[in-house]
Amino acid sequence: MMSKAEKTRQFIVEKTAPIFNRKGFAGTSINDIVEATGLTKGSIYGNFESKDEVALAAFDYNYGNVVALIKSKMAGKPHNIDKLKVYLTVFSDFVNLPMLHGGCPVLNTAIESDDTHGQLRAKAVGAIENWYGHLEKVINDGVEAGQIKQGTNAKDFAGAFIALIEGGIMLAKVTGKMQGLKAAMKQAEKMIKDIAT
């Protein structure tokens, strides 16, 4: 059972995570946090040392939700090709997923923090490395199971696949149109078909 302090911290994170994902670290003020939570500045700073600490926890929360969604959609899918297709299903529909209303938390954080916030950048790098690792495992497992062609370069596939998905999301967010995302997802789907046995 969580303590009162842990519940308050969790409440603050849950209420502010969508704001940080939409507005970014620089765009989110302490007043935004106060308004979202209905708590005082004193209560916020009584639970977190700084806005930085709230932002880091918010990233973990946002990223954790995306990972949990992907894992839940992959559960029960024994075929590794189907596991890869889960990414297309989830990210093609990002505008309808509450956790992704502001876009992909990894992409948003990576772009904003690359030169400005070392701790957030490290979180984004860790998330991308985890994504690479997961894709490589799915591909290597698929090769071993005879579902994916021998000789498939898992690392190269993962890099191009991630770039297509994140690039498509970026195009959709910037233009307000789904055309770029749809084109990227179509190419990602072709990549999957090309490695299937």
GROMACS .gro file of C-alpha atoms in nm:
model
  197
    1MET     CA    1   0.000   0.000   0.000
    2MET     CA    2   0.130   0.345  -0.092
    3SER     CA    3   0.192   0.605   0.176
    4LYS     CA    4   0.016   0.941   0.160
    5ALA     CA    5   0.335   1.103   0.027
    6GLU     CA    6   0.368   0.836  -0.244
    7LYS     CA    7   0.003   0.882  -0.342
    8THR     CA    8   0.053   1.259  -0.365
    9ARG     CA    9   0.365   1.218  -0.580
   10GLN     CA   10   0.180   0.976  -0.807
   11PHE     CA   11  -0.115   1.217  -0.831
   12ILE     CA   12   0.117   1.503  -0.930
   13VAL     CA   13   0.288   1.289  -1.194
   14GLU     CA   14  -0.039   1.160  -1.341
   15LYS     CA   15  -0.185   1.510  -1.365
   16THR     CA   16   0.127   1.674  -1.510
   17ALA     CA   17   0.256   1.401  -1.743
   18PRO     CA   18   0.021   1.499  -2.030
   19ILE     CA   19   0.121   1.865  -1.989
   20PHE     CA   20   0.492   1.789  -2.005
   21ASN     CA   21   0.433   1.570  -2.310
   22ARG     CA   22   0.237   1.846  -2.485
   23LYS     CA   23   0.428   2.158  -2.377
   24GLY     CA   24   0.770   2.014  -2.304
   25PHE     CA   25   0.996   2.093  -2.011
   26ALA     CA   26   1.062   2.456  -2.103
   27GLY     CA   27   0.697   2.524  -2.185
   28THR     CA   28   0.559   2.378  -1.863
   29SER     CA   29   0.562   2.623  -1.574
   30ILE     CA   30   0.518   2.559  -1.205
   31ASN     CA   31   0.186   2.742  -1.242
   32ASP     CA   32   0.079   2.479  -1.499
   33ILE     CA   33   0.163   2.210  -1.243
   34VAL     CA   34  -0.030   2.394  -0.970
   35GLU     CA   35  -0.330   2.442  -1.199
   36ALA     CA   36  -0.333   2.078  -1.314
   37THR     CA   37  -0.310   1.937  -0.963
   38GLY     CA   38  -0.500   2.195  -0.761
   39LEU     CA   39  -0.214   2.181  -0.511
   40THR     CA   40  -0.006   2.469  -0.380
   41LYS     CA   41   0.353   2.535  -0.485
   42GLY     CA   42   0.453   2.436  -0.134
   43SER     CA   43   0.283   2.100  -0.173
   44ILE     CA   44   0.449   2.045  -0.511
   45TYR     CA   45   0.794   2.132  -0.375
   46GLY     CA   46   0.723   1.932  -0.061
   47ASN     CA   47   0.698   1.623  -0.279
   48PHE     CA   48   0.952   1.706  -0.550
   49GLU     CA   49   1.276   1.900  -0.516
   50SER     CA   50   1.231   2.082  -0.846
   51LYS     CA   51   1.040   2.106  -1.170
   52ASP     CA   52   1.319   1.892  -1.317
   53GLU     CA   53   1.232   1.609  -1.081
   54VAL     CA   54   0.863   1.631  -1.176
   55ALA     CA   55   0.956   1.630  -1.546
   56LEU     CA   56   1.176   1.322  -1.508
   57ALA     CA   57   0.900   1.137  -1.323
   58ALA     CA   58   0.646   1.251  -1.585
   59PHE     CA   59   0.866   1.113  -1.864
   60ASP     CA   60   0.895   0.779  -1.685
   61TYR     CA   61   0.518   0.772  -1.644
   62ASN     CA   62   0.445   0.861  -2.009
   63TYR     CA   63   0.705   0.620  -2.143
   64GLY     CA   64   0.590   0.346  -1.905
   65ASN     CA   65   0.234   0.380  -2.032
   66VAL     CA   66   0.345   0.343  -2.394
   67VAL     CA   67   0.558   0.038  -2.313
   68ALA     CA   68   0.272  -0.119  -2.114
   69LEU     CA   69   0.032  -0.063  -2.405
   70ILE     CA   70   0.269  -0.222  -2.655
   71LYS     CA   71   0.337  -0.518  -2.425
   72SER     CA   72  -0.034  -0.573  -2.368
   73LYS     CA   73  -0.102  -0.570  -2.743
   74MET     CA   74   0.185  -0.816  -2.801
   75ALA     CA   75   0.070  -1.055  -2.529
   76GLY     CA   76  -0.057  -1.375  -2.680
   77LYS     CA   77   0.099  -1.310  -3.021
   78PRO     CA   78   0.333  -1.604  -3.075
   79HIS     CA   79   0.443  -1.494  -3.423
   80ASN     CA   80   0.724  -1.238  -3.423
   81ILE     CA   81   0.600  -1.072  -3.742
   82ASP     CA   82   0.271  -1.000  -3.563
   83LYS     CA   83   0.468  -0.853  -3.271
   84LEU     CA   84   0.637  -0.608  -3.508
   85LYS     CA   85   0.299  -0.512  -3.654
   86VAL     CA   86   0.181  -0.409  -3.306
   87TYR     CA   87   0.401  -0.100  -3.333
   88LEU     CA   88   0.221  -0.001  -3.652
   89THR     CA   89  -0.119  -0.052  -3.490
   90VAL     CA   90  -0.031   0.152  -3.181
   91PHE     CA   91   0.149   0.442  -3.346
   92SER     CA   92  -0.082   0.468  -3.650
   93ASP     CA   93  -0.357   0.551  -3.403
   94PHE     CA   94  -0.156   0.784  -3.178
   95VAL     CA   95  -0.404   1.071  -3.213
   96ASN     CA   96  -0.673   0.857  -3.049
   97LEU     CA   97  -0.460   0.740  -2.757
   98PRO     CA   98  -0.484   0.967  -2.452
   99MET     CA   99  -0.123   0.895  -2.352
  100LEU     CA  100  -0.001   1.012  -2.693
  101HIS     CA  101  -0.216   1.321  -2.743
  102GLY     CA  102   0.093   1.538  -2.729
  103GLY     CA  103   0.285   1.300  -2.953
  104CYS     CA  104   0.537   1.032  -2.869
  105PRO     CA  105   0.701   1.112  -2.533
  106VAL     CA  106   1.035   0.974  -2.653
  107LEU     CA  107   1.036   1.189  -2.968
  108ASN     CA  108   0.916   1.500  -2.786
  109THR     CA  109   1.170   1.464  -2.508
  110ALA     CA  110   1.457   1.377  -2.742
  111ILE     CA  111   1.399   1.681  -2.961
  112GLU     CA  112   1.358   1.926  -2.675
  113SER     CA  113   1.636   1.797  -2.452
  114ASP     CA  114   1.913   1.707  -2.696
  115ASP     CA  115   2.111   2.024  -2.620
  116THR     CA  116   1.930   2.164  -2.318
  117HIS     CA  117   1.855   1.909  -2.046
  118GLY     CA  118   2.105   1.631  -1.988
  119GLN     CA  119   1.890   1.424  -1.752
  120LEU     CA  120   1.587   1.425  -1.982
  121ARG     CA  121   1.812   1.352  -2.279
  122ALA     CA  122   1.952   1.051  -2.091
  123LYS     CA  123   1.596   0.926  -2.031
  124ALA     CA  124   1.515   0.961  -2.403
  125VAL     CA  125   1.839   0.786  -2.503
  126GLY     CA  126   1.760   0.502  -2.261
  127ALA     CA  127   1.411   0.466  -2.407
  128ILE     CA  128   1.544   0.453  -2.763
  129GLU     CA  129   1.810   0.199  -2.664
  130ASN     CA  130   1.539  -0.014  -2.500
  131TRP     CA  131   1.328   0.010  -2.815
  132TYR     CA  132   1.626  -0.094  -3.030
  133GLY     CA  133   1.693  -0.384  -2.795
  134HIS     CA  134   1.334  -0.502  -2.800
  135LEU     CA  135   1.310  -0.489  -3.178
  136GLU     CA  136   1.640  -0.672  -3.215
  137LYS     CA  137   1.519  -0.944  -2.978
  138VAL     CA  138   1.190  -0.986  -3.167
  139ILE     CA  139   1.378  -1.011  -3.497
  140ASN     CA  140   1.641  -1.252  -3.366
  141ASP     CA  141   1.371  -1.466  -3.204
  142GLY     CA  142   1.186  -1.461  -3.536
  143VAL     CA  143   1.495  -1.573  -3.726
  144GLU     CA  144   1.546  -1.855  -3.476
  145ALA     CA  145   1.179  -1.960  -3.509
  146GLY     CA  146   1.197  -1.955  -3.889
  147GLN     CA  147   0.948  -1.666  -3.910
  148ILE     CA  148   1.200  -1.405  -4.024
  149LYS     CA  149   1.459  -1.447  -4.300
  150GLN     CA  150   1.809  -1.559  -4.208
  151GLY     CA  151   2.061  -1.278  -4.249
  152THR     CA  152   1.818  -1.003  -4.147
  153ASN     CA  153   2.027  -0.730  -3.984
  154ALA     CA  154   1.828  -0.668  -3.666
  155LYS     CA  155   2.013  -0.349  -3.571
  156ASP     CA  156   1.970  -0.187  -3.914
  157PHE     CA  157   1.606  -0.292  -3.926
  158ALA     CA  158   1.543  -0.146  -3.579
  159GLY     CA  159   1.706   0.187  -3.666
  160ALA     CA  160   1.512   0.233  -3.988
  161PHE     CA  161   1.187   0.112  -3.830
  162ILE     CA  162   1.214   0.353  -3.536
  163ALA     CA  163   1.308   0.639  -3.770
  164LEU     CA  164   1.004   0.574  -3.988
  165ILE     CA  165   0.762   0.561  -3.696
  166GLU     CA  166   0.902   0.865  -3.516
  167GLY     CA  167   0.944   1.059  -3.840
  168GLY     CA  168   0.586   0.984  -3.937
  169ILE     CA  169   0.459   1.101  -3.599
  170MET     CA  170   0.665   1.419  -3.630
  171LEU     CA  171   0.520   1.492  -3.974
  172ALA     CA  172   0.166   1.438  -3.849
  173LYS     CA  173   0.224   1.663  -3.548
  174VAL     CA  174   0.391   1.943  -3.744
  175THR     CA  175   0.155   1.948  -4.042
  176GLY     CA  176  -0.163   1.849  -3.862
  177LYS     CA  177  -0.219   1.598  -4.143
  178MET     CA  178  -0.192   1.220  -4.130
  179GLN     CA  179  -0.050   1.179  -4.483
  180GLY     CA  180   0.316   1.166  -4.374
  181LEU     CA  181   0.242   0.922  -4.093
  182LYS     CA  182   0.041   0.698  -4.326
  183ALA     CA  183   0.324   0.694  -4.581
  184ALA     CA  184   0.581   0.613  -4.310
  185MET     CA  185   0.364   0.333  -4.171
  186LYS     CA  186   0.318   0.192  -4.521
  187GLN     CA  187   0.697   0.176  -4.563
  188ALA     CA  188   0.738   0.022  -4.217
  189GLU     CA  189   0.480  -0.240  -4.309
  190LYS     CA  190   0.673  -0.312  -4.630
  191MET     CA  191   0.990  -0.356  -4.423
  192ILE     CA  192   0.810  -0.615  -4.211
  193LYS     CA  193   0.680  -0.801  -4.519
  194ASP     CA  194   1.028  -0.799  -4.673
  195ILE     CA  195   1.184  -0.985  -4.379
  196ALA     CA  196   0.902  -1.238  -4.329
  197THR     CA  197   0.966  -1.594  -4.445
   0.00000   0.00000   0.00000
